[in-house]
mmCIF file with all atom_site columns, C-alpha atoms in Angstrom:
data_model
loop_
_atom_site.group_PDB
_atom_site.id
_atom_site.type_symbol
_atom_site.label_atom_id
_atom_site.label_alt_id
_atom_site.label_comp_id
_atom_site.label_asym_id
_atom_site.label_entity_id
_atom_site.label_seq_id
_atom_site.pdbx_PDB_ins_code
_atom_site.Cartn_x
_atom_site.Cartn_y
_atom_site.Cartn_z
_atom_site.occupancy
_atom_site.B_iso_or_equiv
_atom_site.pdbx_formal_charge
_atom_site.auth_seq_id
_atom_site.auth_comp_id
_atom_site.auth_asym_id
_atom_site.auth_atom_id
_atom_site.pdbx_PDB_model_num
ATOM 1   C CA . UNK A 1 1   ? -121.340 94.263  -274.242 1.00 0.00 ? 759 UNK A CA 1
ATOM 2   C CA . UNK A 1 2   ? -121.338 97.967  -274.002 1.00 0.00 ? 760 UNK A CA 1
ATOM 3   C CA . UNK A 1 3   ? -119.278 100.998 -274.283 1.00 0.00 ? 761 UNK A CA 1
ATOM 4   C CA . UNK A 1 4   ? -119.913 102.547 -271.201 1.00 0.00 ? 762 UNK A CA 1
ATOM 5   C CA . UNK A 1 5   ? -119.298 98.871  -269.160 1.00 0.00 ? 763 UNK A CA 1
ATOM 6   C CA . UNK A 1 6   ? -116.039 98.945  -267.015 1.00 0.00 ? 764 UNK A CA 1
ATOM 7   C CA . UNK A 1 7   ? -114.876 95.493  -266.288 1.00 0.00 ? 765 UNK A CA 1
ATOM 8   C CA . UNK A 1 8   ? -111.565 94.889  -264.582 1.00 0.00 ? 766 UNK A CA 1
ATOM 9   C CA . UNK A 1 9   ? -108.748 95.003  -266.933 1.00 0.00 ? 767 UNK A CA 1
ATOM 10  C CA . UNK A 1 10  ? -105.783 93.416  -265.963 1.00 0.00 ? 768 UNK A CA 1
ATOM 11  C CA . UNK A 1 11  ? -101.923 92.245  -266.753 1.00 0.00 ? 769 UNK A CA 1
ATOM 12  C CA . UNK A 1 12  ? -98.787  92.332  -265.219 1.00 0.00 ? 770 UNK A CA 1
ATOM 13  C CA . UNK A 1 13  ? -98.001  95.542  -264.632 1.00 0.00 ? 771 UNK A CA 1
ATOM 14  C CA . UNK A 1 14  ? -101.161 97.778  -264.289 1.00 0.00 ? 772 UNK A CA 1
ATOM 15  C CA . UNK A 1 15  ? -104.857 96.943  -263.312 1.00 0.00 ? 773 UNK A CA 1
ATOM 16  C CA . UNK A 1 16  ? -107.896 98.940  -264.083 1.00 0.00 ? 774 UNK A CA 1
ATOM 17  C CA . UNK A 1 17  ? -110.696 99.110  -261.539 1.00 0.00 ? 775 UNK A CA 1
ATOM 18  C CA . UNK A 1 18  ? -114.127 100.551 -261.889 1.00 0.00 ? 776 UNK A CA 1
ATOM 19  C CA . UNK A 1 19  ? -113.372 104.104 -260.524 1.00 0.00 ? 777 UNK A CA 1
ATOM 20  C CA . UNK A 1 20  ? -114.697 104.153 -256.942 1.00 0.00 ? 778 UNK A CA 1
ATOM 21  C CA . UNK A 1 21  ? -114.755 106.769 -253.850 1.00 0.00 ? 779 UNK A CA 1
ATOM 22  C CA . UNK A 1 22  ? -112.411 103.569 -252.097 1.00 0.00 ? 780 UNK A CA 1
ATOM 23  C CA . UNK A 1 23  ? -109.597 105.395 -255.253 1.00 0.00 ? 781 UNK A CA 1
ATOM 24  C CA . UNK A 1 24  ? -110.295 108.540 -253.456 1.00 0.00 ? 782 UNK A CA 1
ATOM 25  C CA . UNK A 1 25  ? -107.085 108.726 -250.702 1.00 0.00 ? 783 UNK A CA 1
ATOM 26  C CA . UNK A 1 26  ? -104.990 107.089 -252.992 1.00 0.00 ? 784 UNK A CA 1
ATOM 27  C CA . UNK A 1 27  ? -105.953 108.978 -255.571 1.00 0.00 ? 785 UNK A CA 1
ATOM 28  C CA . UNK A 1 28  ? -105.494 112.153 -253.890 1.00 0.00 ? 786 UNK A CA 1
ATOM 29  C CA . UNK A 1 29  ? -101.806 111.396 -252.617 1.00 0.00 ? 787 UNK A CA 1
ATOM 30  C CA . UNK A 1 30  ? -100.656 110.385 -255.987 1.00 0.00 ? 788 UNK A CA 1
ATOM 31  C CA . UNK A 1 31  ? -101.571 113.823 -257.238 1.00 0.00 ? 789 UNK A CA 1
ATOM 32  C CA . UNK A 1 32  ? -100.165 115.823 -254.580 1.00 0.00 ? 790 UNK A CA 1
ATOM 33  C CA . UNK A 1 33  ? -96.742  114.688 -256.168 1.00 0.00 ? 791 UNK A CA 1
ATOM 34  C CA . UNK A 1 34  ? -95.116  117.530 -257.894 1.00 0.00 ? 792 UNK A CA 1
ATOM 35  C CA . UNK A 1 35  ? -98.854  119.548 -257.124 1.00 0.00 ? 793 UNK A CA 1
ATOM 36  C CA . UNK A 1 36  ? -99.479  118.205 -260.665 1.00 0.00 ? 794 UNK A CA 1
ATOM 37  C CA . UNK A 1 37  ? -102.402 119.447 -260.529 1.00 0.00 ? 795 UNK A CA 1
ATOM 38  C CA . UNK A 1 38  ? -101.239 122.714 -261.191 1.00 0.00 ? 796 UNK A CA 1
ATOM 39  C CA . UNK A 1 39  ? -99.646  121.773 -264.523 1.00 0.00 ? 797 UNK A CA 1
ATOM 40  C CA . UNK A 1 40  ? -101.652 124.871 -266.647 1.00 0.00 ? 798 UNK A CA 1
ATOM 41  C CA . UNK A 1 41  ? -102.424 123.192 -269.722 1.00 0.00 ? 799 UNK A CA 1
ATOM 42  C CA . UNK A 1 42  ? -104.272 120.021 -268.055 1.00 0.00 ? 800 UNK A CA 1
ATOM 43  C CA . UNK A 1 43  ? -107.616 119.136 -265.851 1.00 0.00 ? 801 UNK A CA 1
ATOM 44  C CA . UNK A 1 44  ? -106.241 117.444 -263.507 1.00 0.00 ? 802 UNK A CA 1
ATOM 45  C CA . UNK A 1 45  ? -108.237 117.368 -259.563 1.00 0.00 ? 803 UNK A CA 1
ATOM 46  C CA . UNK A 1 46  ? -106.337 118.662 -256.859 1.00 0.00 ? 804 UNK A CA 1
ATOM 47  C CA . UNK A 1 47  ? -106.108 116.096 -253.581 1.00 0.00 ? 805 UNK A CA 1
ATOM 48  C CA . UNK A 1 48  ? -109.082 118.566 -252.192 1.00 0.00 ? 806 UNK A CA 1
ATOM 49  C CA . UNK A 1 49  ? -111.008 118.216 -255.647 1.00 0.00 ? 807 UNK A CA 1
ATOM 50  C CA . UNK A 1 50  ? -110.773 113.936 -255.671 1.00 0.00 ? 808 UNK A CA 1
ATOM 51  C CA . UNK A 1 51  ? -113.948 113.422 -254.498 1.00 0.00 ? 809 UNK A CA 1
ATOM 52  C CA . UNK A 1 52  ? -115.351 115.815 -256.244 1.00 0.00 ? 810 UNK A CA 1
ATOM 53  C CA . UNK A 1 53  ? -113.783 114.392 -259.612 1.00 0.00 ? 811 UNK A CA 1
ATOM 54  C CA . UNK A 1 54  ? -115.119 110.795 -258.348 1.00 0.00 ? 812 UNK A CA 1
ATOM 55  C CA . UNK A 1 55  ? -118.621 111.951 -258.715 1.00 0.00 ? 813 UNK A CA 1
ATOM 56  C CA . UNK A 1 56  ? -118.627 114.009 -261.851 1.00 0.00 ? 814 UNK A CA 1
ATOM 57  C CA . UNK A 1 57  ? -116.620 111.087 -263.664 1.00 0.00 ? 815 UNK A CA 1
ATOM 58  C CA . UNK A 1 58  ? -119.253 108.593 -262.020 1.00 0.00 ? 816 UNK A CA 1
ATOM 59  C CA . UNK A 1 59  ? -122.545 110.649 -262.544 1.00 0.00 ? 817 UNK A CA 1
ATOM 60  C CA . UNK A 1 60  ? -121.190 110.912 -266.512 1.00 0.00 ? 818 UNK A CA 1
ATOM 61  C CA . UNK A 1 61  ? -120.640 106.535 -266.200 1.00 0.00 ? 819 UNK A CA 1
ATOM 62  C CA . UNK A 1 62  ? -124.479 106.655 -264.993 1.00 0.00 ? 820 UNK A CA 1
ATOM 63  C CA . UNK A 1 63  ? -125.940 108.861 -267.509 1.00 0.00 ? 821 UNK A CA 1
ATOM 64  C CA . UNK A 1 64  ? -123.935 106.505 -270.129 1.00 0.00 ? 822 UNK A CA 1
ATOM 65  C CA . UNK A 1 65  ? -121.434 109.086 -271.772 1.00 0.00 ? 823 UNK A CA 1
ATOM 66  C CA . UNK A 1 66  ? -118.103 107.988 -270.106 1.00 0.00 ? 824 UNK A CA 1
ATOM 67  C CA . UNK A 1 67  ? -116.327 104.702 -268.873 1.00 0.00 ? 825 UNK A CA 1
ATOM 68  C CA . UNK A 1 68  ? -114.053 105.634 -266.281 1.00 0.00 ? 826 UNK A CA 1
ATOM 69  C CA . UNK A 1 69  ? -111.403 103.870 -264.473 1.00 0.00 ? 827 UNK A CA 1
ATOM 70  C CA . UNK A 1 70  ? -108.851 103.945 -261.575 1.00 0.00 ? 828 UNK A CA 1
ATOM 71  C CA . UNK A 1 71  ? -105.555 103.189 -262.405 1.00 0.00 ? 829 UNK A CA 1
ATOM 72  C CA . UNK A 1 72  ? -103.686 100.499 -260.278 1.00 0.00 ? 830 UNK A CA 1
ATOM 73  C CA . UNK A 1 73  ? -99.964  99.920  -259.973 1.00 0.00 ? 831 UNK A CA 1
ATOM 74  C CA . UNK A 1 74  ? -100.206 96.170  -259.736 1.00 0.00 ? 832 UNK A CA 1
ATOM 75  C CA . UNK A 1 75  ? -96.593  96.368  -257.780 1.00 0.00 ? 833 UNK A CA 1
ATOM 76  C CA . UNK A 1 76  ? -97.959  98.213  -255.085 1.00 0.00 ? 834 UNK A CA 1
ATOM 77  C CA . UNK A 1 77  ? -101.401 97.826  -255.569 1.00 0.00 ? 835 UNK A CA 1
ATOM 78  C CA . UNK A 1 78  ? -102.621 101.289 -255.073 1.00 0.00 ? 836 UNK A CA 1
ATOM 79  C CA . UNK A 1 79  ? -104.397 103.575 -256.979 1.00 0.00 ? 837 UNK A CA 1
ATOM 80  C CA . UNK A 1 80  ? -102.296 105.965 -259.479 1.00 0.00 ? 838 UNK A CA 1
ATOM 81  C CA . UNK A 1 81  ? -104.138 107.596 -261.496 1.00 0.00 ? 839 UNK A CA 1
ATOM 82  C CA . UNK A 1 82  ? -107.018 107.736 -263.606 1.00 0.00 ? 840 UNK A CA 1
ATOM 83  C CA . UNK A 1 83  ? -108.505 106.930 -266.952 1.00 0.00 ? 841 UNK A CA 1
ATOM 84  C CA . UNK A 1 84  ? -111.963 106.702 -269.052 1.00 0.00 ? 842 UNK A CA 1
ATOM 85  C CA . UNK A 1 85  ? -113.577 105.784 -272.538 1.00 0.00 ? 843 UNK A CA 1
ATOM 86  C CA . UNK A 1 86  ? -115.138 109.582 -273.865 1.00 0.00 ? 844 UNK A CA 1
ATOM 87  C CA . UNK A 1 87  ? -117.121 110.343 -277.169 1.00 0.00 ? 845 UNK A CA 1
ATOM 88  C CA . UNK A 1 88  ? -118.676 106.681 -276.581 1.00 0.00 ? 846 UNK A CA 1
ATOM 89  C CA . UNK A 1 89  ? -120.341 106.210 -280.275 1.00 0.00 ? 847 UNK A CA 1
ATOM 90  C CA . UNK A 1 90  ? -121.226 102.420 -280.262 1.00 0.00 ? 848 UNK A CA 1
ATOM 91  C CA . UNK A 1 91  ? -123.188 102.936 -283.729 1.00 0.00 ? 849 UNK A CA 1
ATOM 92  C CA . UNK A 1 92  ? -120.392 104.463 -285.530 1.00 0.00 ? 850 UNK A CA 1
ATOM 93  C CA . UNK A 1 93  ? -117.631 102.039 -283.314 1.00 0.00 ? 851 UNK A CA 1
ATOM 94  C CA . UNK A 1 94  ? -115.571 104.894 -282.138 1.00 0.00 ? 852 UNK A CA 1
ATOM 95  C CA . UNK A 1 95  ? -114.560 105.949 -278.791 1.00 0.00 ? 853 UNK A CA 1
ATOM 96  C CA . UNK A 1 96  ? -111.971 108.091 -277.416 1.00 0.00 ? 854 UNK A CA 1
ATOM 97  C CA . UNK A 1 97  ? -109.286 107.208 -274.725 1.00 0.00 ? 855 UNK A CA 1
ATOM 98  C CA . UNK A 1 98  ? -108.390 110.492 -272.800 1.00 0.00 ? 856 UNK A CA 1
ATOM 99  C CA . UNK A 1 99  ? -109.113 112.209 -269.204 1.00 0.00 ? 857 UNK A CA 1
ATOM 100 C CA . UNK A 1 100 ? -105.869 109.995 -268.200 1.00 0.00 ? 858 UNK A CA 1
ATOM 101 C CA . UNK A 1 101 ? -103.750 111.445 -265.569 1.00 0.00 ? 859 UNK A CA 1
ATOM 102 C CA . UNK A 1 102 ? -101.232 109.363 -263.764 1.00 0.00 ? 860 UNK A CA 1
ATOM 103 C CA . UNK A 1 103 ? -99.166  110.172 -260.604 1.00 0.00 ? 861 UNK A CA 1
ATOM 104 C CA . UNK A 1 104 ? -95.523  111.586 -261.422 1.00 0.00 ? 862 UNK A CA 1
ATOM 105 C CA . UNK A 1 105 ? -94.161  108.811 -258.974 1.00 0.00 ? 863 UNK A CA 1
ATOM 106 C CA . UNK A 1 106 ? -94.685  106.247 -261.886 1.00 0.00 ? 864 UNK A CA 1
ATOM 107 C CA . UNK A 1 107 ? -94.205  108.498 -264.972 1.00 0.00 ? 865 UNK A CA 1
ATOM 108 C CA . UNK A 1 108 ? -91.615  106.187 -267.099 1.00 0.00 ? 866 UNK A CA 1
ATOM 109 C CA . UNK A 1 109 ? -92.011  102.910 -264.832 1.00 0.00 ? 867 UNK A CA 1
ATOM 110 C CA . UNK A 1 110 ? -94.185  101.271 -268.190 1.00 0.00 ? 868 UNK A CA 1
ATOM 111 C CA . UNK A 1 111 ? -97.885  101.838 -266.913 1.00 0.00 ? 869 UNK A CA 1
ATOM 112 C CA . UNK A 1 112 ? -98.894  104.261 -269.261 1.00 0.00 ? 870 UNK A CA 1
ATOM 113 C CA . UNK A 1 113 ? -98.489  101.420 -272.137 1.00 0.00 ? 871 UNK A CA 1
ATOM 114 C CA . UNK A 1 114 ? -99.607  98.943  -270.101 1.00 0.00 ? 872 UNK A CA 1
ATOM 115 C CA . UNK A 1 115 ? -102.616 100.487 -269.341 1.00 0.00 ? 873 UNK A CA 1
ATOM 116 C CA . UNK A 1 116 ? -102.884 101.659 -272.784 1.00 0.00 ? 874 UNK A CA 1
ATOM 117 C CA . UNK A 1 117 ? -102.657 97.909  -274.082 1.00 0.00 ? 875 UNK A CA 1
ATOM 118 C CA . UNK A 1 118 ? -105.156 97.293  -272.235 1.00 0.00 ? 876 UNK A CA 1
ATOM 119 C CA . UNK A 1 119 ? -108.007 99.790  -272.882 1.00 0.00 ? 877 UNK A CA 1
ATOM 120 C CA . UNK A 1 120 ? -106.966 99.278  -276.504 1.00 0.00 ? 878 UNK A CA 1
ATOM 121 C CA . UNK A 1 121 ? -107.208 95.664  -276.682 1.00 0.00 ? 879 UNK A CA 1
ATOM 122 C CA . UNK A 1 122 ? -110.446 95.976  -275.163 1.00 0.00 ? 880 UNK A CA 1
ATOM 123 C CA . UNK A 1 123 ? -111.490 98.317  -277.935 1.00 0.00 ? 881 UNK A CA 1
ATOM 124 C CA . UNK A 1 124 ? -110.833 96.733  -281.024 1.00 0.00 ? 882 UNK A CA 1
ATOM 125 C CA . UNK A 1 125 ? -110.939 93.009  -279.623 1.00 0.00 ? 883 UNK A CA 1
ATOM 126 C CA . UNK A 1 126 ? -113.896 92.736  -277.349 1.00 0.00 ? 884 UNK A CA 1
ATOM 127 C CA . UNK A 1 127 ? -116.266 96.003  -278.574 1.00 0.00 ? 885 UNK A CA 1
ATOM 128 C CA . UNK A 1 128 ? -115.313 95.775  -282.368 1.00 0.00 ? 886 UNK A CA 1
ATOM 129 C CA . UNK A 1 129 ? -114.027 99.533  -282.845 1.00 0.00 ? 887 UNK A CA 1
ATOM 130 C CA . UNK A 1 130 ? -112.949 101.257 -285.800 1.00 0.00 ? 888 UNK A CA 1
ATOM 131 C CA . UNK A 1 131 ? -111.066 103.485 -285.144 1.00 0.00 ? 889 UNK A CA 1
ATOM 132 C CA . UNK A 1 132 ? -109.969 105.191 -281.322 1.00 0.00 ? 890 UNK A CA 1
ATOM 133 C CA . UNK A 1 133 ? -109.424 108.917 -280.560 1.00 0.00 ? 891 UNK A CA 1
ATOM 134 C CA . UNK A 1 134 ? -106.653 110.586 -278.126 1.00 0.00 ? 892 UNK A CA 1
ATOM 135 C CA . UNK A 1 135 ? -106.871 114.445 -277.699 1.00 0.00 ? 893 UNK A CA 1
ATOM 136 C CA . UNK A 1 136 ? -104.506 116.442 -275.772 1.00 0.00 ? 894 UNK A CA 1
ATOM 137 C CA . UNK A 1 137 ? -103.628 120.260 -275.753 1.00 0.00 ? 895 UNK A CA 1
ATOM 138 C CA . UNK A 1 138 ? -101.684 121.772 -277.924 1.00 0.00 ? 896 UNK A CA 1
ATOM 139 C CA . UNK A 1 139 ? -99.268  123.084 -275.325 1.00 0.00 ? 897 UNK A CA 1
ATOM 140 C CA . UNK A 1 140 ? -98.657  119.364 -273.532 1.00 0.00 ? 898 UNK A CA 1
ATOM 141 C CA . UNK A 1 141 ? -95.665  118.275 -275.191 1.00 0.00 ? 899 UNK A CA 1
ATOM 142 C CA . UNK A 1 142 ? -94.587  115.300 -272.823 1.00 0.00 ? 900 UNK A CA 1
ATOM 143 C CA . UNK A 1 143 ? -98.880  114.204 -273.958 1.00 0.00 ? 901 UNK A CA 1
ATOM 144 C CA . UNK A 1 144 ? -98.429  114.737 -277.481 1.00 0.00 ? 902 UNK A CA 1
ATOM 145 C CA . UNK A 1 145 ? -94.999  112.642 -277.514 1.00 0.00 ? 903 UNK A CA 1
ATOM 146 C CA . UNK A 1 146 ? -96.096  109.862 -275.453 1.00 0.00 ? 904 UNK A CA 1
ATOM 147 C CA . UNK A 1 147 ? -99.591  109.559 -277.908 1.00 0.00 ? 905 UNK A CA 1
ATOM 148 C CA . UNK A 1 148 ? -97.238  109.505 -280.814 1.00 0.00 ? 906 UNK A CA 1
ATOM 149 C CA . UNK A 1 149 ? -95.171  106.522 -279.032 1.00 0.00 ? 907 UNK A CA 1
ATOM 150 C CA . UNK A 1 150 ? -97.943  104.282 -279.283 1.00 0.00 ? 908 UNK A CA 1
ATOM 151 C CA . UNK A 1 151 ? -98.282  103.992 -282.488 1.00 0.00 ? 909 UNK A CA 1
ATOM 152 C CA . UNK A 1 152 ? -101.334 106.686 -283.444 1.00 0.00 ? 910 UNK A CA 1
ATOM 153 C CA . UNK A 1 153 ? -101.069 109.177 -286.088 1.00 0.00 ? 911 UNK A CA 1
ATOM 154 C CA . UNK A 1 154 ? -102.145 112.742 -285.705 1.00 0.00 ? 912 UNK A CA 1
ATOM 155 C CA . UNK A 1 155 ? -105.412 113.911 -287.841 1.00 0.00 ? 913 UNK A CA 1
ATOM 156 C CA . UNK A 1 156 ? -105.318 117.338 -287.135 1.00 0.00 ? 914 UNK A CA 1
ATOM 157 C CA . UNK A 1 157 ? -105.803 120.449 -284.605 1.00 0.00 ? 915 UNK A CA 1
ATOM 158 C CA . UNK A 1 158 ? -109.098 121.650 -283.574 1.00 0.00 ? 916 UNK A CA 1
ATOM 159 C CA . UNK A 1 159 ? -108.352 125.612 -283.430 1.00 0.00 ? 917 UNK A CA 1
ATOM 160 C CA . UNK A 1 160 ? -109.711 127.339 -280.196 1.00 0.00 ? 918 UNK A CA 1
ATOM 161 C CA . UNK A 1 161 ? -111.478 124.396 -279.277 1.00 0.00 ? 919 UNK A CA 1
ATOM 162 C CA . UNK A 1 162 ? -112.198 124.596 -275.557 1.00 0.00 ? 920 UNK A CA 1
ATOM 163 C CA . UNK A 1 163 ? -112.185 127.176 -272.581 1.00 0.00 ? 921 UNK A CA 1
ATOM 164 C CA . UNK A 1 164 ? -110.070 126.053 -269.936 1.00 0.00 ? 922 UNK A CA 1
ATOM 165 C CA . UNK A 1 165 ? -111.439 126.937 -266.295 1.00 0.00 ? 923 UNK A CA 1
ATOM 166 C CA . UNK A 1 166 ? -108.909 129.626 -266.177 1.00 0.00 ? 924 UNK A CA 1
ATOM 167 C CA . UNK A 1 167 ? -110.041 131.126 -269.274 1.00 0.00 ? 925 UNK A CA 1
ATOM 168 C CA . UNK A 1 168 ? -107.298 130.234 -272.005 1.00 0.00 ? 926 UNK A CA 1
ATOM 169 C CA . UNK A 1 169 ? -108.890 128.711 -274.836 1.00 0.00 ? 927 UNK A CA 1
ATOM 170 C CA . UNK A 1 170 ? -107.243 125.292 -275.709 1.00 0.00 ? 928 UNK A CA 1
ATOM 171 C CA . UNK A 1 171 ? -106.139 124.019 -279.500 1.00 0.00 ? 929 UNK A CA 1
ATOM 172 C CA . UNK A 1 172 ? -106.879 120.460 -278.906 1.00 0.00 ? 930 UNK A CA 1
ATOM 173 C CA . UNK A 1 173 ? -104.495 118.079 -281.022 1.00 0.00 ? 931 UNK A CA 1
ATOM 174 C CA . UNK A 1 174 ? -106.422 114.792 -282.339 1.00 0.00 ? 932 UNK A CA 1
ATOM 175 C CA . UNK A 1 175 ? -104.728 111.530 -282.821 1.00 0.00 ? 933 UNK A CA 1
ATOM 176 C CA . UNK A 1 176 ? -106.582 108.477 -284.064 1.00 0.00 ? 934 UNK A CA 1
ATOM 177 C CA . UNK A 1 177 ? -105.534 104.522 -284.079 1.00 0.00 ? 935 UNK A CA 1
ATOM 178 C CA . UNK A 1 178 ? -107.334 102.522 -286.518 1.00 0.00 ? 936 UNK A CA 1
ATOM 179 C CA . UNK A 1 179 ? -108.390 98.756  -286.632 1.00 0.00 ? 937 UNK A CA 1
ATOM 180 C CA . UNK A 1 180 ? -106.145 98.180  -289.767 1.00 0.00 ? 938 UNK A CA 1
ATOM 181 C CA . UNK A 1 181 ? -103.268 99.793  -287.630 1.00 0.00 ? 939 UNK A CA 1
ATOM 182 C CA . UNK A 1 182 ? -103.864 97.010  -284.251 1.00 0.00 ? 940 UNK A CA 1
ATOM 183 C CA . UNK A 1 183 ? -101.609 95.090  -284.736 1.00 0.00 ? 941 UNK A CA 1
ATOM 184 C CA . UNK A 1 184 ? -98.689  97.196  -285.641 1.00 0.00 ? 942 UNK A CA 1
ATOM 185 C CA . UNK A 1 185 ? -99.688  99.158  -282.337 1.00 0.00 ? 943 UNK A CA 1
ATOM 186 C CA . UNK A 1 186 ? -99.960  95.859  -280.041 1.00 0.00 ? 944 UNK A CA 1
ATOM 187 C CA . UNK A 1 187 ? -96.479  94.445  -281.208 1.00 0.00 ? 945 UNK A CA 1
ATOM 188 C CA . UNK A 1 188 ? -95.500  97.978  -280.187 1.00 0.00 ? 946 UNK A CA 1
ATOM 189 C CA . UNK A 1 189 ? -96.969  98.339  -277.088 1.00 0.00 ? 947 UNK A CA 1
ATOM 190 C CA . UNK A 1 190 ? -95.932  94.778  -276.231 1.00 0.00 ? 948 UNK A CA 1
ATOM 191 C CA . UNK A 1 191 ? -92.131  95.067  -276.788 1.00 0.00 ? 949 UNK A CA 1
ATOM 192 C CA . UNK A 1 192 ? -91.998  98.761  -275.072 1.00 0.00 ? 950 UNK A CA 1
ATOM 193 C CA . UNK A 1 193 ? -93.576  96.316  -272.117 1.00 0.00 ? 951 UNK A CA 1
ATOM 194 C CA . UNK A 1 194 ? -91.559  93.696  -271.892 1.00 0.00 ? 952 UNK A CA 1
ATOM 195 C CA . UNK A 1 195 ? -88.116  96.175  -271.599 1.00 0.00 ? 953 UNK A CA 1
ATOM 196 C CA . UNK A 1 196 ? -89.862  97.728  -269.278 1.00 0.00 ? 954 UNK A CA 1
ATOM 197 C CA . UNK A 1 197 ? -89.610  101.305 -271.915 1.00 0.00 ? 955 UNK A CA 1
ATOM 198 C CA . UNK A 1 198 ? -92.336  103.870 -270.269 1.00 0.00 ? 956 UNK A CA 1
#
């Protein structure tokens, strides 16, 4: 079993697929939504930029740095958005969740936990983590609130910590979840699922 290994992950709400270029159309519609792509303070691929994305996410899978994943509304069955395992560091067990973006048509419908249940089930269950990362900027609020909701704790800010293509250098916030906190998280998680709270 390794870190970089992207089996389906499923329940009754979301799936996760291996990210592949059949995401791409779906993929591309559910960002054109709101053009959040143009939200400043995120790296998120414009409909034009999807396949693009594809690759780079799936060249990083091959080299054996990232495990990324399409998001599925398991309603409609299409592809909403995206997610991946970063900062893969099976020797230490750590990994980070992050480079998630979903569609704004299914902000607050309960994916984002679902999928988060999940990728974090699969982390401390199946590959034995420690401890799991989520970063966000400084600046994305709506990010920062919705890490906080599941249950992680905030270690700190890493000051001027990466150029943005446009040139603004971003504080990245750092929140961790550790195996001693799982199952406070889960039960979490599990009852914002099942009354459907996004």
């Amino acid at each position: 079993m390794s870190f970089v290994d992207t089996p389906v992950l499923r329940n009754d709400i979301v799936h996760l697929e291996p990210l592949a270029h059949a995401h791409r159309d779906d993929l591309a519609e559910a960002v054109a939504v709101g053009d959040l792509h143009r939200t400043w303070y995120t790296r998120i691929p414009s409909p034009d930029q999807m396949g693009d994305e594809i690759d780079a996410r799936l060249a990083k899978r091959d080299a054996g740095t990232v495990a990324p994943w399409a998001v599925i509304d398991a309603r409609s069955g299409r592809a909403v958005g995206m997610t991946t395992y970063l900062n893969l560091d099976e020797a230490n067990r750590r990994l980070e969740i992050g480079s998630t973006w979903l569609g704004r048509g299914v902000h607050g419908t309960g994916i984002n936990p679902a999928a988060k249940l999940l990728l974090l089930e699969r982390a401390f269950e199946t590959l034995g983590c420690v401890a799991v990362e989520l970063r966000t900027h400084w600046h994305n609020h709506q990010s920062r609130a919705a890490i906080a909701r599941l249950g992680a704790k905030q270690d700190g800010v890493l000051r001027n910590h990466t150029v943005m293509p446009d040139g603004i250098i971003r504080d990245t916030v750092v929140f961790s979840i550790l195996d001693s906190e799982w199952a406070a998280v889960r039960a979490g998680l599990e009852h914002r699922i099942a009354h459907r709270v996004g």
